[in-house]
Coordinates of C-alpha atoms in Angstrom, one line a residue:
M1 CA -117.7 -16.2 147.0
L2 CA -118.0 -19.6 148.6
K3 CA -114.9 -18.9 150.7
R4 CA -116.3 -15.5 151.7
Y5 CA -119.3 -17.2 153.3
L6 CA -117.6 -20.3 154.4
P7 CA -114.2 -19.2 155.8
V8 CA -113.4 -22.8 156.8
L9 CA -112.5 -23.3 153.2
T10 CA -109.6 -20.8 153.6
W11 CA -107.7 -22.7 156.3
L12 CA -108.9 -26.3 156.1
P13 CA -107.0 -27.2 152.9
H14 CA -103.7 -26.2 154.7
Y15 CA -104.5 -28.0 157.9
N16 CA -101.7 -30.3 159.1
R17 CA -100.7 -32.5 162.1
R18 CA -98.9 -29.6 163.8
L19 CA -102.0 -27.4 163.8
G20 CA -104.1 -30.4 164.8
G21 CA -102.0 -31.1 167.8
A22 CA -102.2 -27.4 169.0
D23 CA -105.9 -27.2 168.4
L24 CA -106.6 -30.6 170.2
L25 CA -104.7 -29.4 173.3
A26 CA -106.5 -26.0 173.3
G27 CA -109.8 -27.8 172.9
F28 CA -109.1 -30.0 175.8
I29 CA -108.1 -27.2 178.1
V30 CA -111.2 -25.1 177.1
T31 CA -113.4 -28.1 177.8
V32 CA -112.1 -28.5 181.3
M33 CA -112.2 -24.7 182.0
V34 CA -115.6 -23.7 180.7
I35 CA -117.8 -26.4 182.0
P36 CA -118.4 -24.6 185.3
Q37 CA -119.0 -21.3 183.5
S38 CA -121.4 -22.9 181.0
L39 CA -123.4 -24.3 183.9
A40 CA -123.3 -21.0 185.8
Y41 CA -124.4 -18.8 182.9
A42 CA -127.4 -21.0 182.2
V43 CA -128.4 -20.6 185.9
L44 CA -127.8 -16.9 185.7
A45 CA -130.3 -16.8 182.7
G46 CA -132.9 -18.7 184.8
L47 CA -132.5 -21.8 182.8
P48 CA -131.6 -25.4 183.7
A49 CA -127.8 -25.8 184.1
V50 CA -127.6 -28.4 181.3
V51 CA -128.8 -25.7 178.8
G52 CA -125.4 -24.1 179.2
L53 CA -123.7 -27.3 178.1
Y54 CA -126.1 -27.7 175.2
A55 CA -125.3 -24.1 174.1
S56 CA -121.6 -24.9 174.1
L57 CA -121.9 -27.8 171.6
L58 CA -123.5 -27.3 168.1
P59 CA -123.2 -23.4 168.2
A60 CA -119.5 -23.8 168.5
V61 CA -119.5 -26.1 165.5
A62 CA -121.5 -23.7 163.5
Y63 CA -119.1 -20.8 164.3
A64 CA -116.1 -22.9 163.4
L65 CA -117.6 -23.3 159.9
L66 CA -118.8 -19.7 159.5
G67 CA -116.6 -17.4 161.6
T68 CA -113.3 -15.7 160.6
S69 CA -111.6 -15.5 164.0
R70 CA -109.2 -18.4 164.6
T71 CA -109.4 -18.1 168.4
L72 CA -112.8 -16.8 169.3
A73 CA -114.7 -19.3 171.5
V74 CA -118.4 -19.2 171.3
G75 CA -120.9 -20.2 174.0
P76 CA -122.9 -18.7 176.9
V77 CA -121.4 -15.5 178.3
A78 CA -122.3 -13.5 181.4
I79 CA -123.7 -10.3 179.9
I80 CA -125.8 -12.2 177.3
A81 CA -127.1 -14.5 180.0
L82 CA -128.1 -11.5 182.2
M83 CA -129.9 -10.0 179.2
T84 CA -131.5 -13.3 178.4
G85 CA -132.8 -13.7 181.9
A86 CA -134.2 -10.1 181.9
A87 CA -135.9 -10.7 178.5
L88 CA -137.4 -14.1 179.4
S89 CA -138.7 -13.1 182.9
G90 CA -141.0 -10.6 181.1
V91 CA -142.8 -13.2 179.1
A92 CA -142.8 -16.4 181.3
A93 CA -142.0 -17.7 184.7
P94 CA -138.5 -19.3 185.3
G95 CA -138.7 -23.1 185.5
T96 CA -141.7 -23.5 183.2
A97 CA -141.9 -25.0 179.8
E98 CA -142.9 -21.6 178.4
Y99 CA -139.7 -20.1 179.8
L100 CA -137.6 -22.7 177.9
Q101 CA -139.6 -22.2 174.8
A102 CA -139.1 -18.5 175.0
A103 CA -135.3 -19.0 175.3
L104 CA -135.4 -21.0 172.0
V105 CA -137.4 -18.2 170.3
L106 CA -134.9 -15.6 171.6
S107 CA -132.0 -17.6 170.3
L108 CA -133.7 -17.9 166.9
L109 CA -134.6 -14.2 166.7
S110 CA -131.0 -13.2 167.7
G111 CA -129.6 -15.5 165.0
I112 CA -131.9 -14.2 162.3
I113 CA -131.1 -10.6 163.1
L114 CA -127.4 -11.3 163.1
L115 CA -127.6 -13.2 159.8
L116 CA -129.6 -10.4 158.2
M117 CA -127.1 -7.8 159.5
G118 CA -124.2 -9.9 158.1
L119 CA -125.8 -10.4 154.7
L120 CA -126.6 -6.6 154.5
R121 CA -123.0 -6.0 155.5
M122 CA -124.0 -4.0 158.6
G123 CA -120.9 -4.6 160.7
F124 CA -120.6 -0.8 161.0
V125 CA -123.5 -0.7 163.5
A126 CA -121.0 -1.5 166.2
N127 CA -119.7 2.1 165.7
F128 CA -122.9 3.5 167.2
L129 CA -122.0 2.1 170.6
S130 CA -119.3 4.5 172.0
H131 CA -116.7 3.0 174.3
P132 CA -117.9 5.0 177.3
V133 CA -121.4 3.7 176.8
I134 CA -120.2 0.1 176.5
A135 CA -118.0 0.5 179.5
G136 CA -120.9 2.0 181.5
F137 CA -123.3 -0.8 180.4
L138 CA -120.8 -3.6 181.2
T139 CA -120.0 -2.0 184.6
A140 CA -123.6 -1.7 185.6
S141 CA -124.3 -5.2 184.2
G142 CA -121.5 -6.6 186.4
I143 CA -123.1 -5.0 189.4
L144 CA -126.5 -6.5 188.5
I145 CA -124.9 -9.9 188.0
A146 CA -123.1 -9.8 191.3
A147 CA -126.4 -8.7 193.1
S148 CA -128.3 -11.5 191.4
Q149 CA -125.9 -14.1 192.8
A150 CA -125.8 -12.6 196.4
G151 CA -128.8 -14.7 197.6
Y152 CA -127.2 -18.0 196.3
L153 CA -123.9 -17.2 198.0
V154 CA -125.6 -16.9 201.5
G155 CA -128.5 -19.3 201.1
V156 CA -131.2 -16.6 201.1
E157 CA -134.0 -17.0 198.5
L158 CA -134.7 -13.7 196.7
E159 CA -137.8 -13.1 194.6
A160 CA -137.1 -9.6 193.3
R161 CA -135.2 -9.2 190.0
D162 CA -134.6 -5.4 190.0
L163 CA -131.5 -4.2 191.9
L164 CA -132.9 -2.0 194.6
P165 CA -135.8 -4.3 195.6
R166 CA -133.3 -7.2 195.5
L167 CA -130.9 -5.5 197.8
A168 CA -133.7 -4.5 200.2
E169 CA -134.9 -8.1 200.2
L170 CA -131.4 -9.4 200.9
A171 CA -131.0 -7.0 203.8
M172 CA -134.2 -8.1 205.4
G173 CA -133.3 -11.8 204.8
L174 CA -129.9 -11.7 206.4
S175 CA -131.2 -13.1 209.6
G176 CA -132.1 -16.3 207.7
I177 CA -128.6 -16.9 206.3
H178 CA -127.9 -20.6 205.7
F179 CA -124.5 -21.0 207.2
P180 CA -123.4 -24.2 205.3
T181 CA -124.3 -22.4 202.1
L182 CA -122.4 -19.3 203.2
A183 CA -119.4 -21.5 204.1
I184 CA -119.4 -23.0 200.6
G185 CA -120.2 -19.8 198.7
G186 CA -118.0 -17.5 200.7
G187 CA -115.2 -20.0 200.8
S188 CA -115.3 -20.5 197.0
L189 CA -115.5 -16.8 196.5
L190 CA -112.5 -16.1 198.8
F191 CA -110.5 -18.9 197.2
L192 CA -111.1 -17.7 193.7
L193 CA -110.3 -14.1 194.6
L194 CA -107.1 -15.0 196.3
L195 CA -106.1 -17.3 193.5
R196 CA -106.8 -14.6 190.9
E197 CA -104.8 -12.0 192.8
Y198 CA -101.9 -14.0 194.1
G199 CA -102.0 -17.3 192.3
R200 CA -99.6 -16.7 189.4
S201 CA -97.0 -15.1 191.5
S202 CA -97.2 -17.7 194.3
L203 CA -97.0 -20.6 191.8
R204 CA -94.0 -18.9 190.0
R205 CA -92.2 -18.6 193.4
M206 CA -92.8 -22.4 193.8
G207 CA -90.8 -23.0 190.6
L208 CA -93.6 -23.5 188.1
S209 CA -93.2 -22.2 184.6
K210 CA -95.2 -19.1 183.6
P211 CA -97.5 -21.1 181.2
L212 CA -98.3 -23.7 183.8
A213 CA -98.8 -21.1 186.5
D214 CA -101.3 -19.3 184.3
L215 CA -103.1 -22.5 183.4
L216 CA -103.5 -23.5 187.1
T217 CA -104.7 -20.0 188.0
R218 CA -107.3 -20.1 185.4
A219 CA -108.3 -23.6 186.5
G220 CA -109.4 -22.2 189.9
P221 CA -113.1 -22.7 189.1
I222 CA -112.5 -26.4 188.4
F223 CA -110.7 -26.8 191.7
A224 CA -113.6 -25.1 193.5
V225 CA -116.2 -27.2 191.7
V226 CA -114.5 -30.5 192.4
A227 CA -113.8 -29.7 196.1
T228 CA -117.2 -28.4 197.0
T229 CA -119.0 -31.1 195.1
L230 CA -117.0 -33.8 197.0
V231 CA -117.6 -32.0 200.3
T232 CA -121.3 -31.7 199.6
W233 CA -121.6 -35.3 198.6
H234 CA -119.5 -36.7 201.5
F235 CA -121.3 -34.7 204.2
R236 CA -124.8 -34.9 202.6
L237 CA -125.1 -31.2 202.8
A238 CA -128.0 -31.2 200.3
E239 CA -130.1 -32.8 203.1
T240 CA -129.3 -29.8 205.3
G241 CA -130.6 -27.3 202.8
V242 CA -127.6 -26.6 200.6
Q243 CA -128.9 -26.1 197.0
V244 CA -127.3 -28.3 194.5
I245 CA -127.6 -28.6 190.7
G246 CA -129.5 -31.9 191.1
A247 CA -130.1 -34.4 188.3
V248 CA -128.6 -33.1 185.0
P249 CA -130.0 -34.9 181.9
Q250 CA -127.5 -37.3 180.5
G251 CA -127.0 -37.4 176.7
L252 CA -126.6 -35.1 173.8
P253 CA -129.0 -32.2 173.3
P254 CA -132.3 -33.0 171.7
L255 CA -133.5 -31.3 168.6
T256 CA -136.0 -28.6 169.4
L257 CA -138.4 -26.5 167.4
P258 CA -139.0 -22.9 168.5
G259 CA -142.6 -22.0 168.7
F260 CA -144.1 -19.5 166.2
D261 CA -146.4 -17.6 168.6
L262 CA -146.6 -14.1 167.0
S263 CA -147.2 -12.3 170.3
L264 CA -144.1 -14.0 171.8
W265 CA -142.0 -13.1 168.8
Q266 CA -143.1 -9.4 169.1
A267 CA -142.4 -9.3 172.8
L268 CA -138.8 -10.6 172.3
L269 CA -137.9 -8.7 169.1
V270 CA -136.3 -5.7 170.8
P271 CA -134.5 -7.8 173.5
A272 CA -133.2 -10.0 170.6
L273 CA -132.0 -7.0 168.7
L274 CA -130.1 -5.7 171.8
I275 CA -128.6 -9.1 172.6
S276 CA -127.5 -9.4 169.0
V277 CA -125.8 -6.0 168.9
V278 CA -124.1 -6.3 172.4
G279 CA -123.0 -9.9 171.7
F280 CA -121.6 -8.8 168.3
V281 CA -119.7 -5.8 169.7
E282 CA -118.2 -7.9 172.6
S283 CA -117.2 -10.7 170.2
V284 CA -115.7 -8.6 167.4
S285 CA -113.8 -6.5 169.8
M286 CA -112.2 -9.6 171.4
G287 CA -111.7 -11.2 168.0
Q288 CA -110.0 -8.1 166.5
M289 CA -107.7 -7.7 169.5
L290 CA -106.5 -11.2 169.5
A291 CA -106.2 -11.4 165.7
A292 CA -104.0 -8.3 165.8
R293 CA -101.6 -10.1 168.1
R294 CA -101.0 -12.7 165.4
R295 CA -101.1 -10.2 162.5
E296 CA -104.3 -11.8 161.3
R297 CA -107.6 -10.1 160.3
I298 CA -111.2 -10.9 160.9
S299 CA -114.2 -9.7 158.9
P300 CA -116.9 -8.0 161.0
N301 CA -119.6 -8.7 158.5
Q302 CA -118.7 -12.4 158.3
E303 CA -118.6 -12.4 162.1
L304 CA -122.2 -11.4 162.1
V305 CA -123.0 -14.4 159.9
G306 CA -120.9 -16.7 162.1
L307 CA -122.6 -15.6 165.3
G308 CA -126.0 -15.6 163.6
G309 CA -125.5 -19.2 162.5
A310 CA -124.4 -20.2 166.0
N311 CA -127.6 -18.7 167.6
V312 CA -129.8 -20.3 165.0
V313 CA -128.2 -23.7 165.7
A314 CA -128.7 -23.0 169.5
A315 CA -132.4 -22.5 168.9
F316 CA -132.8 -26.0 167.4
S317 CA -130.5 -27.8 169.9
A318 CA -132.1 -26.8 173.2
G319 CA -129.6 -24.0 173.8
M320 CA -129.7 -20.3 174.7
P321 CA -128.3 -17.1 173.0
V322 CA -124.6 -17.3 172.6
S323 CA -121.7 -15.0 171.8
G324 CA -117.9 -14.9 171.9
G325 CA -116.9 -15.2 175.5
L326 CA -114.1 -13.2 177.0
T327 CA -112.8 -15.8 179.4
R328 CA -113.2 -18.8 177.2
T329 CA -111.6 -16.9 174.3
V330 CA -108.6 -15.9 176.3
I331 CA -108.2 -19.4 177.5
N332 CA -108.4 -20.7 174.0
F333 CA -105.9 -18.2 172.7
D334 CA -103.4 -18.8 175.6
A335 CA -103.8 -22.5 175.2
G336 CA -102.4 -22.2 171.6
A337 CA -105.5 -22.6 169.4
Q338 CA -104.4 -22.1 165.8
T339 CA -107.7 -22.5 163.9
P340 CA -111.5 -22.6 164.7
L341 CA -111.2 -26.4 164.8
A342 CA -110.1 -25.9 168.5
G343 CA -113.7 -24.9 169.1
L344 CA -114.9 -28.0 167.5
F345 CA -112.6 -30.1 169.7
A346 CA -113.9 -28.3 172.7
A347 CA -117.5 -29.0 171.6
I348 CA -116.6 -32.7 171.3
G349 CA -115.1 -32.6 174.8
I350 CA -118.2 -30.9 176.3
G351 CA -120.4 -33.3 174.4
T352 CA -118.5 -36.3 175.9
V353 CA -119.1 -34.8 179.4
T354 CA -122.8 -34.2 178.6
L355 CA -123.1 -37.8 177.3
L356 CA -121.3 -39.7 180.1
F357 CA -120.5 -37.6 183.2
T358 CA -123.4 -35.4 184.1
P359 CA -124.4 -37.7 187.0
A360 CA -121.2 -36.5 188.7
L361 CA -122.6 -33.0 188.8
Y362 CA -125.6 -33.9 191.0
H363 CA -124.0 -32.6 194.2
L364 CA -122.5 -29.4 192.7
P365 CA -123.6 -26.5 195.0
I366 CA -125.3 -23.6 193.4
A367 CA -123.3 -21.4 195.7
T368 CA -120.1 -22.5 194.0
L369 CA -121.5 -21.5 190.6
A370 CA -122.6 -18.2 192.1
A371 CA -119.0 -17.6 193.3
T372 CA -117.7 -18.5 189.9
I373 CA -120.0 -16.0 188.2
T374 CA -119.2 -13.2 190.7
V375 CA -115.5 -13.5 190.2
S376 CA -115.7 -13.8 186.4
I377 CA -117.7 -10.6 186.1
L378 CA -115.1 -8.5 187.9
T379 CA -113.5 -7.9 184.5
L380 CA -116.7 -6.1 183.4
I381 CA -116.4 -3.4 186.1
D382 CA -114.1 -0.9 184.5
I383 CA -113.3 1.7 187.3
P384 CA -110.1 3.0 185.5
M385 CA -112.2 3.7 182.4
I386 CA -114.8 5.6 184.4
R387 CA -112.1 7.7 186.1
Q388 CA -110.3 8.4 182.8
T389 CA -113.6 9.4 181.0
W390 CA -114.4 11.8 183.9
R391 CA -111.1 13.5 183.5
Y392 CA -111.1 13.6 179.8
S393 CA -114.7 14.4 178.7
R394 CA -117.6 15.4 180.9
S395 CA -120.1 15.0 178.1
D396 CA -118.9 11.3 177.4
F397 CA -119.0 10.8 181.2
S398 CA -122.6 12.0 181.3
A399 CA -123.5 9.3 178.7
M400 CA -121.6 6.7 180.7
A401 CA -123.2 7.7 184.0
I402 CA -126.7 7.8 182.6
T403 CA -126.1 4.4 181.1
I404 CA -124.9 3.0 184.4
V405 CA -127.8 4.5 186.4
L406 CA -130.6 3.5 184.0
T407 CA -129.2 0.0 183.6
L408 CA -129.1 -0.4 187.4
V409 CA -132.5 1.1 188.0
E410 CA -134.6 0.4 184.9
G411 CA -132.8 -2.7 183.5
V412 CA -130.4 -3.6 180.8
E413 CA -132.6 -2.7 177.8
T414 CA -133.4 0.8 179.0
G415 CA -129.8 1.4 180.0
I416 CA -128.2 0.5 176.7
I417 CA -131.0 2.2 174.5
S418 CA -130.6 5.4 176.5
G419 CA -126.8 5.2 176.4
V420 CA -126.8 4.8 172.6
A421 CA -129.4 7.6 172.1
L422 CA -127.5 9.9 174.3
S423 CA -124.2 9.2 172.5
I424 CA -125.8 10.0 169.2
G425 CA -127.4 13.1 170.6
L426 CA -124.0 14.3 172.0
F427 CA -122.4 13.7 168.6
L428 CA -125.1 15.6 166.8
Y429 CA -124.7 18.5 169.4
R430 CA -121.0 18.7 169.0
T431 CA -120.9 18.5 165.3
S432 CA -123.8 21.0 165.0
R433 CA -121.5 23.6 166.5
P434 CA -118.3 23.0 164.5
H435 CA -115.0 24.4 165.8
S436 CA -113.6 27.1 163.5
A437 CA -110.6 29.3 163.8
L438 CA -109.3 32.5 162.1
V439 CA -105.8 31.6 161.1
G440 CA -102.8 33.7 160.2
R441 CA -99.4 32.9 158.7
I442 CA -96.5 31.9 160.9
P443 CA -93.9 34.5 159.9
G444 CA -91.3 33.3 157.4
T445 CA -93.2 30.0 156.7
E446 CA -96.1 28.5 154.7
H447 CA -97.9 27.3 157.8
F448 CA -101.1 28.8 159.1
R449 CA -102.3 28.6 162.7
N450 CA -105.0 29.9 165.0
V451 CA -104.4 33.6 165.6
E452 CA -105.5 33.2 169.3
R453 CA -102.9 30.5 170.0
H454 CA -99.9 31.6 168.0
E455 CA -97.9 34.7 167.0
T456 CA -99.1 35.1 163.4
E457 CA -99.2 37.8 160.7
S458 CA -102.4 38.7 158.9
V459 CA -103.9 41.5 156.8
S460 CA -107.1 43.3 157.5
H461 CA -108.9 42.8 154.2
V462 CA -108.4 38.9 154.1
A463 CA -110.0 36.5 156.6
L464 CA -108.8 32.9 156.5
L465 CA -111.4 30.8 158.3
R466 CA -110.6 27.1 159.0
I467 CA -113.6 24.9 159.4
D468 CA -112.8 21.8 161.6
E469 CA -115.8 19.7 160.8
S470 CA -117.6 18.1 157.9
L471 CA -120.6 20.2 156.8
Y472 CA -124.0 18.7 156.9
F473 CA -127.6 19.6 157.8
A474 CA -127.0 19.9 161.6
N475 CA -124.3 22.5 161.3
A476 CA -125.0 24.3 158.0
R477 CA -126.9 27.2 159.7
Y478 CA -124.2 27.5 162.3
L479 CA -121.6 28.0 159.6
E480 CA -123.7 30.8 158.0
D481 CA -124.0 32.6 161.4
T482 CA -120.2 32.3 161.9
V483 CA -119.4 33.8 158.5
Y484 CA -122.0 36.6 158.9
D485 CA -120.7 37.6 162.3
L486 CA -117.1 37.7 161.0
V487 CA -118.1 40.0 158.1
A488 CA -120.3 42.2 160.4
T489 CA -117.4 42.8 162.8
R490 CA -114.8 43.6 160.1
P491 CA -116.1 46.3 157.7
E492 CA -112.7 46.4 155.9
L493 CA -113.0 42.8 154.8
E494 CA -112.7 42.1 151.1
H495 CA -112.0 38.3 150.9
V496 CA -113.2 35.4 153.1
V497 CA -111.3 32.1 152.5
L498 CA -113.0 28.9 153.9
I499 CA -110.1 26.5 154.6
C500 CA -111.7 23.0 154.1
S501 CA -108.8 20.8 155.1
A502 CA -110.9 19.1 157.7
V503 CA -114.1 18.9 155.7
N504 CA -114.8 15.3 154.5
L505 CA -118.4 15.9 153.4
V506 CA -120.6 18.7 152.2
D507 CA -124.2 17.5 152.0
A508 CA -127.2 19.1 150.2
S509 CA -128.1 21.3 153.2
A510 CA -124.6 22.5 153.6
L511 CA -124.3 23.2 149.8
E512 CA -127.4 25.4 150.1
S513 CA -125.8 27.3 153.0
L514 CA -122.7 27.8 150.9
D515 CA -124.8 29.2 148.1
A516 CA -126.5 31.5 150.7
I517 CA -123.1 32.6 152.1
N518 CA -121.8 33.4 148.6
A519 CA -124.9 35.5 147.7
R520 CA -124.8 37.3 151.1
L521 CA -121.1 38.1 150.8
K522 CA -121.6 39.2 147.2
D523 CA -124.2 41.7 148.4
S524 CA -121.7 42.9 151.0
R525 CA -119.0 43.3 148.3
V526 CA -116.9 40.5 149.9
T527 CA -115.5 37.7 147.8
L528 CA -115.8 34.1 148.9
H529 CA -113.0 31.6 148.3
L530 CA -112.3 28.0 149.2
A531 CA -108.9 26.4 150.0
E532 CA -107.6 22.9 150.5
V533 CA -110.8 21.2 149.3
K534 CA -110.4 17.4 149.3
G535 CA -110.9 15.5 146.1
P536 CA -114.1 13.7 147.0
V537 CA -115.7 16.9 148.2
M538 CA -114.6 18.7 145.0
D539 CA -116.0 16.0 142.9
R540 CA -119.4 16.5 144.5
L541 CA -119.2 20.3 144.3
K542 CA -118.4 20.0 140.6
R543 CA -121.7 18.2 140.1
S544 CA -123.5 21.4 141.3
D545 CA -123.7 25.0 140.1
F546 CA -122.0 26.3 143.2
L547 CA -118.5 26.6 141.7
D548 CA -119.8 28.4 138.7
D549 CA -121.7 31.0 140.8
M550 CA -119.0 31.4 143.5
T551 CA -117.5 34.9 143.4
G552 CA -114.0 33.7 144.2
R553 CA -111.6 30.9 143.5
V554 CA -110.7 27.5 144.8
F555 CA -107.0 27.5 146.0
L556 CA -104.9 24.4 146.3
S557 CA -103.4 25.6 149.6
S558 CA -103.9 28.3 152.3
Y559 CA -100.5 29.7 151.4
A560 CA -101.6 30.0 147.7
A561 CA -104.6 32.0 148.8
W562 CA -102.6 34.1 151.1
R563 CA -100.0 34.9 148.5
E564 CA -102.7 35.9 145.9
L565 CA -105.1 37.8 148.1
A566 CA -102.7 39.5 150.6
R567 CA -100.6 41.1 147.8
P568 CA -102.6 44.3 147.3
S569 CA -102.4 45.2 151.0
T570 CA -98.7 44.5 151.2
D571 CA -97.6 46.3 148.0

């Protein structure tokens, strides 16, 4: 039980020098790579840049103790930062003490929700977010994030937070572009895009090894930060109007106590729930994918506990809501991290920077961070997924499209709630009209197929009806109508066999419908039979009176039913 809730106990006793060396190297690489992102995502959330560093320290330590993924790196991430900014702007003004306090409350609420979900073993909630809805939400969020950074890239101050007003404000403010800022922001953006597109191949042609080429390509934000900071410092561009990070508090994060204002907690409860679910889905998806590459496993329920602990710790260490980050996790994995201790080493590295080197960040241009954010969110915009969903399923595409539109127009909360609701609604609609097929025997075999798709043989007095869906309250009436229509159109019918090979569940409403079908067919002098009933379904049916009252039999296979019932007509 102790190992279940403290996964660190499963790998720490086997820790050795080889693992330590690999984790130490990965921690150093992650430290160097994610500092610009940590600063940028705090700014994206409307918080002081140093909050991003604080959120990369103790939360990472908490996850190392409680999480099950050996490579997931926890800290500020783009989508959670966007949702954080959207939630906090509704309760306080950015830059105020109330805004910072609300960020702590949001972190604490998210942590509590995740912990409760983990203790209640509710990892299954991720299944309610369909992949098209997630893809649509992330795509729209990527667009929102890019739009939110446009003003910083060109040196135009924008007040609006919603997409359309922000774009209109940007268009009207283009005449006031600050060209030194544009040179820094646009130059950084172009450099990062070119490095991302051609960096690996160019470095490989120069004779560098693949691992080194990959490392240098991912280090692009570091090069951009160092270069633009030096240029801004040397030419004193801050005096000309280039926005810089400014003074970053030096030292480790202070201990903080989130306020207990009931009205504030109520206002942030729904945003905290959405942040928790989205952060969990993003983290567990990344964790499972990387664990599979090493033939490892993670526990979704324990991941909830790990992420919950990380967010609770963030609330008491001047942080912000955190999750498993895509970029930092991939960097951690590729750098050779073997255990969660790599995250602890990265936290020590970031803590060292926070303690000793933050004065060097004074002249870091905001435009460079905006370029870093803009390039990093390109992975969120999934055009191939949108195209594939359009070709494959128009109903799934409708859920995706509505999620995209509402997220862009009404905000992230409305978008994801609507997308989830529509996904569940589409599922209920599909399963309320279950596919069924009359089947016949493939001549000379024991196989049965849809009579409309294959050449089959059948007899007029037996109908073999295959039900391709579990039976529950939403489709029970539809099943009744299907069977009654079948009997009404075939007056010679004597036997109806419901083939239940695809039925995994028969709930109480469906059982009542089966009783009604049995009684109705009995009045019509038609016998009802079942075939290929699965064990768990049969166990439940045996606890009812249905099998005793059913006029026919339960056959082990469709062929057994055919052989028994078709005989009188073929003699």
